[in-house]
Structure formats: structure tokens, C-alpha cells
CSV table of C-alpha atoms in Angstrom, one decimal:
chain,number,residue,atom,x,y,z
A,1,MET,CA,49.7,2.1,93.6
A,2,ILE,CA,53.1,1.5,92.2
A,3,ILE,CA,53.7,0.2,88.6
A,4,ARG,CA,57.1,-0.6,87.3
A,5,ILE,CA,57.3,-0.2,83.5
A,6,GLY,CA,60.2,-0.1,81.0
A,7,ARG,CA,60.0,2.7,78.4
A,8,ASP,CA,59.4,0.1,75.6
A,9,GLY,CA,56.8,-1.8,77.6
A,10,GLU,CA,59.0,-4.3,79.3
A,11,VAL,CA,59.4,-4.4,83.1
A,12,GLU,CA,62.9,-3.0,83.0
A,13,LYS,CA,65.3,-1.6,80.4
A,14,GLU,CA,69.1,-1.8,80.3
A,15,VAL,CA,70.4,1.7,79.6
A,16,ASN,CA,73.9,0.3,79.2
A,17,LYS,CA,75.8,-2.7,80.5
A,18,THR,CA,76.0,-1.2,84.0
A,19,ILE,CA,72.6,0.5,84.6
A,20,ARG,CA,69.0,-0.5,84.5
A,21,GLU,CA,66.2,2.0,83.9
A,22,THR,CA,62.6,1.6,85.1
A,23,LEU,CA,59.6,3.9,84.8
A,24,ILE,CA,57.8,4.2,88.2
A,25,VAL,CA,54.2,5.3,88.4
A,26,MET,CA,53.0,6.2,91.8
A,27,ASP,CA,50.0,7.9,93.6
A,28,MET,CA,47.3,6.4,91.4
A,29,GLY,CA,49.1,7.4,88.2
A,30,HIS,CA,49.6,11.0,89.1
A,31,SER,CA,53.3,10.8,89.9
A,32,HIS,CA,56.1,9.4,87.8
A,33,ALA,CA,59.8,8.9,88.1
A,34,MET,CA,62.7,7.2,86.3
A,35,GLU,CA,64.7,4.8,88.5
A,36,TYR,CA,68.3,4.2,87.6
A,37,VAL,CA,70.0,1.3,89.3
A,38,PRO,CA,73.5,-0.3,88.9
A,39,VAL,CA,73.1,-3.7,87.4
A,40,ASN,CA,75.6,-5.2,89.8
A,41,PRO,CA,75.6,-4.2,93.5
A,42,THR,CA,78.3,-1.8,94.5
A,43,ALA,CA,79.7,-0.5,97.8
A,44,THR,CA,77.3,2.5,97.4
A,45,SER,CA,74.2,1.1,95.7
A,46,HIS,CA,72.4,1.1,99.0
A,47,ILE,CA,72.5,4.9,98.9
A,48,ALA,CA,69.6,6.5,96.9
A,49,VAL,CA,69.5,9.9,95.4
A,50,VAL,CA,66.2,11.6,94.8
A,51,MET,CA,66.1,14.3,92.1
A,52,MET,CA,63.1,16.7,91.8
A,53,HIS,CA,62.6,20.3,90.7
A,54,CYS,CA,59.9,22.6,92.0
A,55,ASP,CA,58.3,23.1,88.5
A,56,GLN,CA,60.1,21.0,85.9
A,57,ASN,CA,60.4,17.3,84.9
A,58,TYR,CA,63.8,15.9,85.9
A,59,MET,CA,63.1,12.3,84.7
A,60,GLY,CA,65.4,12.7,81.8
A,61,LEU,CA,68.2,14.8,83.4
A,62,LYS,CA,71.6,13.4,82.5
A,63,MET,CA,72.7,13.4,86.1
A,64,GLY,CA,70.4,10.4,86.9
A,65,PRO,CA,72.3,7.8,84.8
A,66,ALA,CA,75.6,9.6,85.5
A,67,LEU,CA,75.3,9.0,89.2
A,68,ALA,CA,73.9,5.5,88.7
A,69,ALA,CA,77.0,4.7,86.6
A,70,ARG,CA,79.1,5.7,89.6
A,71,GLY,CA,77.3,3.2,91.8
A,72,TYR,CA,74.3,5.0,93.2
A,73,HIS,CA,70.6,4.2,93.2
A,74,VAL,CA,68.8,7.2,91.6
A,75,LEU,CA,65.1,8.2,91.4
A,76,ALA,CA,64.6,11.1,89.0
A,77,CYS,CA,61.1,12.6,89.5
A,78,GLU,CA,58.7,14.7,87.6
A,79,SER,CA,57.0,17.7,89.1
A,80,VAL,CA,54.1,19.9,88.2
A,81,GLU,CA,54.4,23.5,87.0
A,82,GLY,CA,52.9,26.2,89.2
A,83,GLY,CA,50.4,25.7,91.9
A,84,GLU,CA,50.8,25.3,95.7
A,85,ILE,CA,54.2,24.0,96.8
A,86,ASP,CA,52.6,21.8,99.5
A,87,ARG,CA,51.3,19.5,96.8
A,88,LYS,CA,54.8,19.0,95.4
A,89,LEU,CA,56.1,18.3,98.9
A,90,LEU,CA,53.6,15.5,99.2
A,91,MET,CA,54.7,14.1,95.8
A,92,LEU,CA,58.3,14.2,97.0
A,93,ASP,CA,57.3,12.4,100.2
A,94,ASN,CA,55.6,9.7,98.2
A,95,SER,CA,58.9,9.1,96.3
A,96,ILE,CA,60.9,8.9,99.5
A,97,ARG,CA,58.5,6.5,101.0
A,98,TYR,CA,58.7,4.4,97.9
A,99,LEU,CA,62.5,4.1,98.4
A,100,ARG,CA,62.1,3.5,102.1
A,101,GLY,CA,60.1,0.4,101.1
A,102,ASN,CA,63.1,-1.0,99.3
A,103,LYS,CA,65.0,-3.1,101.9
A,104,GLU,CA,68.2,-2.6,99.9
A,105,ILE,CA,68.1,1.2,100.4
A,106,GLU,CA,69.7,2.3,103.7
A,107,LYS,CA,70.3,6.0,103.0
A,108,ILE,CA,68.5,8.6,101.0
A,109,ILE,CA,70.0,11.9,99.7
A,110,LEU,CA,67.9,14.7,98.2
A,111,MET,CA,69.4,16.5,95.2
A,112,GLY,CA,68.0,20.0,94.5
A,113,HIS,CA,69.1,21.8,91.4
A,114,SER,CA,68.1,25.4,90.6
A,115,GLY,CA,64.5,25.9,91.8
A,116,GLY,CA,64.6,22.3,93.0
A,117,ALA,CA,66.7,23.6,96.0
A,118,THR,CA,63.6,25.5,97.1
A,119,LEU,CA,61.6,22.3,97.2
A,120,MET,CA,64.2,20.1,98.7
A,121,THR,CA,65.2,22.5,101.5
A,122,ALA,CA,61.5,23.2,102.4
A,123,TYR,CA,60.9,19.5,102.5
A,124,GLN,CA,63.8,18.5,104.7
A,125,SER,CA,63.2,21.5,107.0
A,126,ILE,CA,59.6,20.4,107.5
A,127,ALA,CA,60.5,16.7,107.8
A,128,GLU,CA,63.0,17.6,110.6
A,129,ASN,CA,60.9,20.2,112.4
A,130,GLY,CA,57.3,19.7,111.5
A,131,PRO,CA,55.1,22.0,109.4
A,132,SER,CA,54.7,24.4,112.3
A,133,ILE,CA,58.1,25.9,111.4
A,134,TYR,CA,56.4,27.6,108.5
A,135,GLN,CA,53.1,28.4,110.1
A,136,GLY,CA,54.1,31.5,112.2
A,137,GLU,CA,52.7,35.0,111.8
A,138,GLU,CA,55.8,36.1,109.9
A,139,MET,CA,54.9,33.9,107.0
A,140,ILE,CA,53.3,35.3,103.9
A,141,TYR,CA,51.7,31.9,103.3
A,142,LYS,CA,51.4,29.4,106.0
A,143,CYS,CA,52.3,25.8,105.2
A,144,THR,CA,49.1,23.8,105.0
A,145,LEU,CA,50.6,20.3,105.6
A,146,LYS,CA,49.4,18.2,108.4
A,147,GLU,CA,51.2,15.0,107.3
A,148,LYS,CA,54.5,13.9,108.8
A,149,LEU,CA,57.1,13.9,106.0
A,150,ALA,CA,59.7,11.2,105.9
A,151,PRO,CA,63.2,12.9,106.3
A,152,ALA,CA,66.2,12.2,104.1
A,153,ASP,CA,69.7,11.4,105.4
A,154,GLY,CA,71.5,14.0,103.4
A,155,LEU,CA,71.1,16.9,101.0
A,156,MET,CA,72.9,18.1,97.8
A,157,LEU,CA,72.2,21.6,96.5
A,158,ILE,CA,73.7,21.8,93.0
A,159,ASP,CA,73.8,25.3,91.6
A,160,ALA,CA,70.8,26.2,93.7
A,161,ASN,CA,69.3,29.5,92.7
A,162,TYR,CA,68.4,32.1,95.3
A,163,GLY,CA,65.0,30.6,95.7
A,164,ASN,CA,61.8,30.7,93.6
A,165,GLY,CA,60.7,33.8,95.6
A,166,VAL,CA,63.9,35.8,94.8
A,167,MET,CA,64.0,34.6,91.2
A,168,SER,CA,60.4,35.9,90.7
A,169,LEU,CA,61.4,39.2,92.3
A,170,LEU,CA,64.5,39.5,90.1
A,171,SER,CA,62.4,38.8,87.0
A,172,MET,CA,59.7,41.4,87.7
A,173,ASP,CA,59.9,44.3,85.2
A,174,PRO,CA,59.3,47.6,87.0
A,175,ALA,CA,58.5,49.2,83.7
A,176,VAL,CA,55.0,47.6,83.8
A,177,GLU,CA,52.6,50.5,84.3
A,178,GLU,CA,49.4,48.5,84.4
A,179,GLU,CA,49.1,44.9,85.7
A,180,GLY,CA,47.9,42.5,83.1
A,181,ASN,CA,49.1,44.7,80.2
A,182,GLY,CA,52.5,44.1,78.7
A,183,MET,CA,52.3,46.9,76.2
A,184,LYS,CA,52.4,49.8,78.6
A,185,LEU,CA,56.0,50.0,79.6
A,186,ASN,CA,57.8,52.9,81.2
A,187,PRO,CA,61.0,53.6,79.1
A,188,GLU,CA,62.6,55.0,82.2
A,189,PHE,CA,63.2,51.4,83.2
A,190,ASP,CA,64.3,50.1,79.8
A,191,ILE,CA,67.5,48.0,80.6
A,192,PHE,CA,68.2,47.7,76.8
A,193,ASP,CA,68.4,51.5,76.3
A,194,PRO,CA,72.1,52.6,75.9
A,195,ALA,CA,71.1,55.8,77.8
A,196,ASN,CA,70.5,53.6,80.8
A,197,GLY,CA,73.9,51.8,80.5
A,198,TYR,CA,73.1,49.0,78.1
A,199,ASP,CA,75.9,47.7,75.8
A,200,PRO,CA,75.6,44.3,74.0
A,201,LYS,CA,79.2,43.7,74.8
A,202,GLY,CA,78.5,44.2,78.5
A,203,ALA,CA,76.1,46.6,80.2
A,204,HIS,CA,77.4,49.0,82.8
A,205,TYR,CA,74.4,50.4,84.6
A,206,SER,CA,75.0,53.2,87.0
A,207,ASP,CA,74.6,52.7,90.7
A,208,ALA,CA,71.8,55.2,90.7
A,209,PHE,CA,69.9,53.4,87.9
A,210,ILE,CA,70.4,50.0,89.6
A,211,LYS,CA,69.2,51.4,92.9
A,212,LYS,CA,66.1,53.0,91.3
A,213,TYR,CA,65.4,49.8,89.3
A,214,GLN,CA,65.6,47.4,92.2
A,215,ALA,CA,63.6,49.7,94.5
A,216,ALA,CA,60.8,49.7,91.9
A,217,GLN,CA,61.0,45.9,91.6
A,218,ALA,CA,60.6,45.6,95.4
A,219,ALA,CA,57.7,48.0,95.4
A,220,ARG,CA,55.9,46.0,92.6
A,221,ASN,CA,56.6,42.8,94.4
A,222,GLU,CA,54.9,44.0,97.6
A,223,LYS,CA,51.9,45.2,95.6
A,224,LEU,CA,51.5,41.8,94.0
A,225,ILE,CA,51.8,40.1,97.3
A,226,SER,CA,49.0,42.3,98.7
A,227,LEU,CA,46.8,41.6,95.7
A,228,ALA,CA,47.4,37.8,96.0
A,229,LEU,CA,46.6,37.9,99.7
A,230,GLU,CA,43.4,39.8,99.0
A,231,ARG,CA,42.4,37.0,96.5
A,232,LEU,CA,43.4,34.3,99.0
A,233,GLU,CA,41.1,35.9,101.7
A,234,LYS,CA,38.2,35.8,99.2
A,235,ILE,CA,38.9,32.2,98.3
A,236,SER,CA,39.1,31.3,102.0
A,237,THR,CA,35.7,32.9,102.7
A,238,GLY,CA,33.9,31.5,99.7
A,239,LYS,CA,33.9,34.7,97.8
A,240,GLY,CA,36.5,33.9,95.3
A,241,ASN,CA,36.1,32.8,91.7
A,242,TYR,CA,36.7,29.2,92.6
A,243,VAL,CA,36.5,27.2,95.8
A,244,ASP,CA,40.1,26.0,95.9
A,245,ASP,CA,42.4,28.4,94.1
A,246,GLU,CA,42.5,31.0,91.3
A,247,PRO,CA,44.8,31.8,88.3
A,248,PHE,CA,47.3,34.4,89.1
A,249,PHE,CA,49.2,35.7,86.0
A,250,ILE,CA,51.9,38.3,86.4
A,251,THR,CA,53.0,40.4,83.4
A,252,ALA,CA,56.7,40.4,82.6
A,253,ALA,CA,57.8,38.3,85.6
A,254,ASP,CA,58.5,34.8,84.3
A,255,GLN,CA,61.6,33.2,85.9
A,256,PRO,CA,63.7,31.9,83.0
A,257,LYS,CA,67.1,33.6,82.4
A,258,PRO,CA,66.0,36.0,79.6
A,259,ASN,CA,63.6,37.6,82.1
A,260,ASN,CA,66.1,37.9,85.0
A,261,ARG,CA,66.6,41.7,85.1
A,262,LEU,CA,70.0,43.3,85.0
A,263,LEU,CA,72.0,40.1,85.8
A,264,PRO,CA,72.5,38.6,82.3
A,265,GLU,CA,73.5,41.9,80.9
A,266,ASP,CA,75.7,43.4,83.6
A,267,THR,CA,78.3,40.9,84.6
A,268,ARG,CA,79.5,42.9,87.6
A,269,LEU,CA,76.4,41.8,89.6
A,270,LEU,CA,76.8,38.6,91.5
A,271,SER,CA,80.3,38.2,90.2
A,272,HIS,CA,82.4,36.9,93.1
A,273,THR,CA,82.3,35.3,96.5
A,274,LYS,CA,83.2,36.9,99.7
A,275,GLY,CA,85.4,34.1,100.9
A,276,GLU,CA,87.8,31.5,99.5
A,277,TYR,CA,86.6,28.0,98.6
A,278,ASP,CA,87.5,24.8,96.7
A,279,LEU,CA,87.3,25.3,92.9
A,280,VAL,CA,86.9,22.1,90.9
A,281,HIS,CA,88.4,22.2,87.4
A,282,GLY,CA,87.3,20.2,84.4
A,283,ASP,CA,90.4,17.9,84.7
A,284,GLY,CA,89.4,17.0,88.2
A,285,SER,CA,92.0,19.1,90.0
A,286,ILE,CA,91.0,21.4,92.8
A,287,THR,CA,92.4,24.8,93.9
A,288,HIS,CA,91.4,26.9,96.8
A,289,GLU,CA,90.7,30.6,96.1
A,290,GLN,CA,88.1,33.4,95.9
A,291,ILE,CA,85.5,32.3,93.3
A,292,PHE,CA,84.7,34.6,90.3
A,293,SER,CA,82.0,34.1,87.7
A,294,VAL,CA,83.5,33.6,84.2
A,295,ARG,CA,80.2,34.3,82.4
A,296,THR,CA,79.9,36.7,79.5
A,297,PRO,CA,76.9,39.1,78.8
A,298,GLU,CA,73.7,37.4,77.6
A,299,CYS,CA,70.2,38.3,76.6
A,300,ASP,CA,69.9,41.3,74.1
A,301,ARG,CA,66.1,41.8,74.0
A,302,CYS,CA,63.1,42.4,76.3
A,303,PHE,CA,60.3,39.8,76.5
A,304,SER,CA,58.0,42.0,78.7
A,305,SER,CA,55.5,42.5,76.0
A,306,THR,CA,55.1,38.8,75.2
A,307,TYR,CA,52.6,36.5,76.7
A,308,GLY,CA,54.4,33.2,76.1
A,309,MET,CA,57.8,34.1,77.3
A,310,GLY,CA,57.1,37.0,79.6
A,311,VAL,CA,54.0,36.1,81.7
A,312,ASN,CA,54.5,34.3,85.0
A,313,LYS,CA,51.5,31.9,84.9
A,314,ASN,CA,50.6,30.7,88.3
A,315,THR,CA,47.8,30.5,90.9
A,316,VAL,CA,47.1,32.6,94.0
A,317,LYS,CA,48.3,29.8,96.3
A,318,GLY,CA,51.1,28.9,94.0
A,319,PHE,CA,52.5,32.4,93.9
A,320,LEU,CA,52.1,33.0,97.6
A,321,SER,CA,53.6,29.6,98.7
A,322,SER,CA,56.5,29.3,96.3
A,323,GLN,CA,57.2,32.6,94.6
A,324,ALA,CA,56.6,35.4,97.2
A,325,LEU,CA,58.7,36.8,99.9
A,326,HIS,CA,59.1,40.3,101.5
A,327,THR,CA,62.0,42.7,101.0
A,328,THR,CA,63.2,45.5,103.2
A,329,GLU,CA,64.3,49.1,102.3
A,330,GLU,CA,67.9,47.8,102.0
A,331,PHE,CA,67.0,45.4,99.1
A,332,ALA,CA,69.9,45.3,96.6
A,333,VAL,CA,71.8,42.9,94.4
A,334,LEU,CA,75.5,43.4,94.8
A,335,GLU,CA,78.7,42.0,93.4
A,336,ASP,CA,78.9,39.5,96.2
A,337,GLY,CA,75.4,38.7,97.2
A,338,ILE,CA,71.8,39.9,97.8
A,339,ILE,CA,70.8,41.9,100.8
A,340,GLY,CA,67.5,43.3,102.1
A,341,VAL,CA,65.4,40.2,101.8
A,342,ASP,CA,63.2,38.9,104.6
A,343,TRP,CA,64.2,35.3,104.3
A,344,LYS,CA,61.9,34.2,107.1
A,345,SER,CA,58.8,35.6,105.4
A,346,SER,CA,58.5,32.5,103.1
A,347,TYR,CA,59.6,28.9,102.6
A,348,ALA,CA,60.3,29.8,98.9
A,349,SER,CA,64.1,30.0,99.3
A,350,PRO,CA,66.9,27.6,100.3
A,351,ILE,CA,68.7,30.6,101.9
A,352,GLY,CA,65.8,31.0,104.3
A,353,ASN,CA,65.2,27.2,104.8
A,354,ILE,CA,68.7,26.0,105.3
A,355,ASP,CA,69.0,26.9,109.0
A,356,GLY,CA,66.3,24.4,109.9
A,357,ILE,CA,68.2,21.5,108.5
A,358,SER,CA,70.8,19.3,110.3
A,359,VAL,CA,71.7,16.5,107.9
A,360,PRO,CA,75.0,16.6,106.0
A,361,THR,CA,74.8,19.0,103.1
A,362,LEU,CA,76.8,19.6,99.9
A,363,MET,CA,76.5,23.0,98.2
A,364,MET,CA,78.0,23.4,94.7
A,365,GLY,CA,77.9,26.4,92.4
A,366,MET,CA,78.6,26.6,88.7
A,367,THR,CA,80.8,29.6,87.8
A,368,GLY,CA,79.7,29.9,84.2
A,369,GLY,CA,76.5,31.6,85.4
A,370,TYR,CA,75.2,33.9,88.2
A,371,GLU,CA,73.1,31.5,90.3
A,372,TYR,CA,76.4,30.0,91.7
A,373,LEU,CA,76.7,32.7,94.3
A,374,ALA,CA,73.6,31.3,96.1
A,375,SER,CA,75.8,28.5,97.3
A,376,GLU,CA,77.9,30.8,99.5
A,377,MET,CA,74.8,32.5,100.8
A,378,ILE,CA,73.3,29.2,101.7
A,379,TYR,CA,76.5,28.0,103.2
A,380,GLU,CA,76.8,31.1,105.4
A,381,ARG,CA,73.5,30.4,107.0
A,382,ALA,CA,73.8,26.6,107.3
A,383,LYS,CA,74.0,25.3,110.8
A,384,MET,CA,74.6,21.6,110.3
A,385,GLU,CA,77.9,20.2,111.6
A,386,ASP,CA,78.7,18.4,108.3
A,387,LYS,CA,78.6,21.0,105.4
A,388,THR,CA,80.7,21.2,102.3
A,389,ILE,CA,80.9,23.9,99.7
A,390,ALA,CA,82.7,23.8,96.3
A,391,PHE,CA,82.4,25.4,92.9
A,392,VAL,CA,83.0,24.1,89.3
A,393,ARG,CA,85.0,26.4,87.1
A,394,GLY,CA,83.3,27.3,83.9
A,395,ALA,CA,80.2,25.1,84.3
A,396,THR,CA,76.9,26.5,83.2
A,397,HIS,CA,73.7,26.2,85.2
A,398,MET,CA,73.0,22.9,83.4
A,399,PHE,CA,76.6,21.7,84.2
A,400,PHE,CA,78.2,21.7,80.7
A,401,PRO,CA,81.0,24.1,79.9
A,402,ASN,CA,80.2,27.7,79.1
A,403,ARG,CA,81.9,27.6,75.7
A,404,GLU,CA,81.1,31.3,75.1
A,405,ALA,CA,83.3,32.3,78.0
A,406,GLU,CA,86.3,30.1,77.1
A,407,LYS,CA,89.3,32.1,75.9
A,408,THR,CA,90.7,29.0,74.2
A,409,PRO,CA,88.6,26.0,73.0
A,410,GLY,CA,88.2,23.4,75.7
A,411,GLU,CA,89.6,25.6,78.4
A,412,PHE,CA,87.1,24.5,81.0
A,413,GLY,CA,87.4,20.8,80.3
A,414,ASP,CA,84.8,18.2,81.1
A,415,THR,CA,82.8,20.1,83.8
A,416,GLU,CA,80.0,17.6,83.9
A,417,ASN,CA,82.3,14.6,84.6
A,418,ALA,CA,84.2,16.7,87.2
A,419,LEU,CA,80.9,17.6,88.9
A,420,TYR,CA,79.5,14.0,89.0
A,421,ASP,CA,82.8,12.7,90.3
A,422,TYR,CA,82.8,15.2,93.1
A,423,MET,CA,79.2,14.4,94.1
A,424,ALA,CA,79.8,10.7,94.0
A,425,ASP,CA,82.9,11.1,96.2
A,426,TRP,CA,81.1,13.3,98.7
A,427,MET,CA,78.3,10.8,99.1
A,428,LYS,CA,80.7,8.0,100.1
A,429,ARG,CA,80.4,9.4,103.7
A,430,PHE,CA,77.0,7.6,103.8
A,431,ALA,CA,78.5,4.2,102.8
């Protein structure tokens, strides 16, 4: 079932003189999207962009109307928080099939931002190779899909993070002494203690402390995976608390930035690329150089003892399918990347998924944060013939300028406009 409704009740709504906005209700009312279409046909309006996050609603993301204003057909989709990723893959497939039913649409491009890159890369990899690509014995959680997914024609990964699995790992507080209890925290792992290297002007943790901390994160991660797999076995054999899934709440491990351990405080970590790439400036100019993060220290308190901000609220299948992956003894977050991750143990990371994708792909990182370095890690593993990488100087994870990092007001310029122009120009190859 598909219903087209304007936000004020009419069939369609004009956002401005060049764009029309329509609310799309699909899948018997359980899936929604905002459709942005140029009022007048353009040379690129037959190219559709699908935007969807793994856990958040992107119907109101500014990028939708911005790309439509540049001549593209855009479908900005909602998602559901938590739960098995396979359900979200089917929601995405439903949206793509909706667009394929439009005779005016000739090409479809997937846009994955942040954790949306996990969803989009998993989807396209399965669409190109079948679900068996994620059903091997090496997988923590085997893909349950039997349906054939409709592949897209291209992929854009815009400030992709390192994958939902890695972001959960990086958010786990090793100070937790008892699972389910945010009050019992080992001060040995307190990253806000000056004795451990904290400074509000910029932490400088010792190599020994970082190594100990990350080893403890990896150990806790493996214990949680084992616990979740035990619960999955009970569910599968009818001995669980529910027949289909179970709540799986993890103390001090929610993914938002304030819970990403070490990274917001110590700006040396994930601070520069290995190679040289195109750097897009806010005035639209482009230079070619090694890329450095311009971010400043953030986050000055710990949320591990809070329920609302600290607890990762998921389900057994949700955690295993979209937030779990194995590490090795070499696990470490360095200045120029992350090592010691078994990328093939899960489909919860674009870094692991990308080598199964062949369509043209754009990877762009925003240097006002620390997620940007994932773009290089994805690019290094990408095997498609047509791949492009670029960075936007001074842009934050949500694309606007990092004003806190500017040395002079307006230094980074209009990073959003520069980003959208670059994306629009890259997609012209599909015209």
C-alpha cells in the first residue's frame, strides 16, 4: 500500500518554487518517507537518491531538499531504532522498489550517512551477491534474509562512521564492574581523571593507558557477544523469555558522541589520513593534500552512571546483527586508523561490507570530527572500478562548519553548500 500525502493534508506541497514535497506511506503504514522532487524536469531528475539511517529518522534531513534543489529526485526515509538489521534492509528494499515503479526514474543512488553507511553497504552487498555472503561460519550473526533485494546503481557514503559494530565497541566503558549496574565503576579506567591524562583543554592519555583501556574494551565486547549468543540459542530453542527476540540493554555503551571513549577528549586519535586526497573548502575550491582533523576537544563528563544517556537499549538480535563484531589481540585506535578488528565477523560495518560492492561509490569525510577517517579505511578496501574519495575542510558530522575549531569567524565557509555541490556534481556520471 502506498499513500501520497502532503504534510498539511493535500496530495503534494511546494517547499519552494523549485521543489515539491510529498509524504509517502508504504508497507501498510509501517514505513514512511519524504519525497522531494524538482517541480520542473532537469537533466538529472531521472536520478533518485535514497537516504536512510540504521536507527534514526532522516525524513527531515536538510540534505533531501538541498539535493532536490540541485535537480535530483530524493526519497528521505525513516528507520526504526534498535532491533534486527534485516528488518531495516527490507524497509529499504521497499523504498527502492517504490522508486523502481516510477517510470521516470532510471538510476537509484543510495546515500548512507554515519550509521546509515552500515545499512546501505550491507544492503548493496546483499543485493549484488545474495544473503549467503553473510551466512558463513565466520559470522557472529548470520543474515536471515531469503528475499532478493533490488540493487541500486550507485552509492554515496557521507561521513560514514566506522560501522555500528565499531561505534558500539568504542562506546563501551571498561570501568563497568557489573553488567546492568552503572554505579559500580572502576576508577582505574576513569578517562576524566587528570591522573590518567585528562585535561579539558585536550587530554593526553599515555600509550600505556590507551592500550590498557582498549584491551579492556575489547574483552568486555567479547563477553557481551558471548552472552548475547547464549540468549540467541535459548530463543532459537524455545527456552528464551520470548519467542522472537529479547531486550538486550548494555550499561555505559550507547553510541552518541559523549559516550565514544577517548576520541572526543584526545584529539591525537584518528587525527590524520595515511595518504593525500582532495580537500573541498567552504568556498568550493579544492586542494590535494594529507587530510587532518581540525576538531577541538569535546565532552567533559561521563554518562556511564546514567540510564537515559548511557545505556545501549537494544535486543539480542539487534545487538548481534548490527552492533557486534570480533576484535583480535592487535585491536587499537591509532592516529591514522583502527586495527585489530575482524571486519568479516559481521555485516555491521561499511569497512567490512565494501569489498562486496561493485557499483560506483563516493566516499566523503568531514574533517571537523573524527568519523571522517572511516572514509579512507573504506576507500582502501573498496574494489569497484569507479570510486571517489574527498573530504570537506572544517565540516562537522552533520555537515555545518565546526565553529569551535575556527581560528577566525567564518574560516571554514559554507561547508554544507560545498558538500551538496560536490555530491550533485559527482552524480552527474549517472545522467
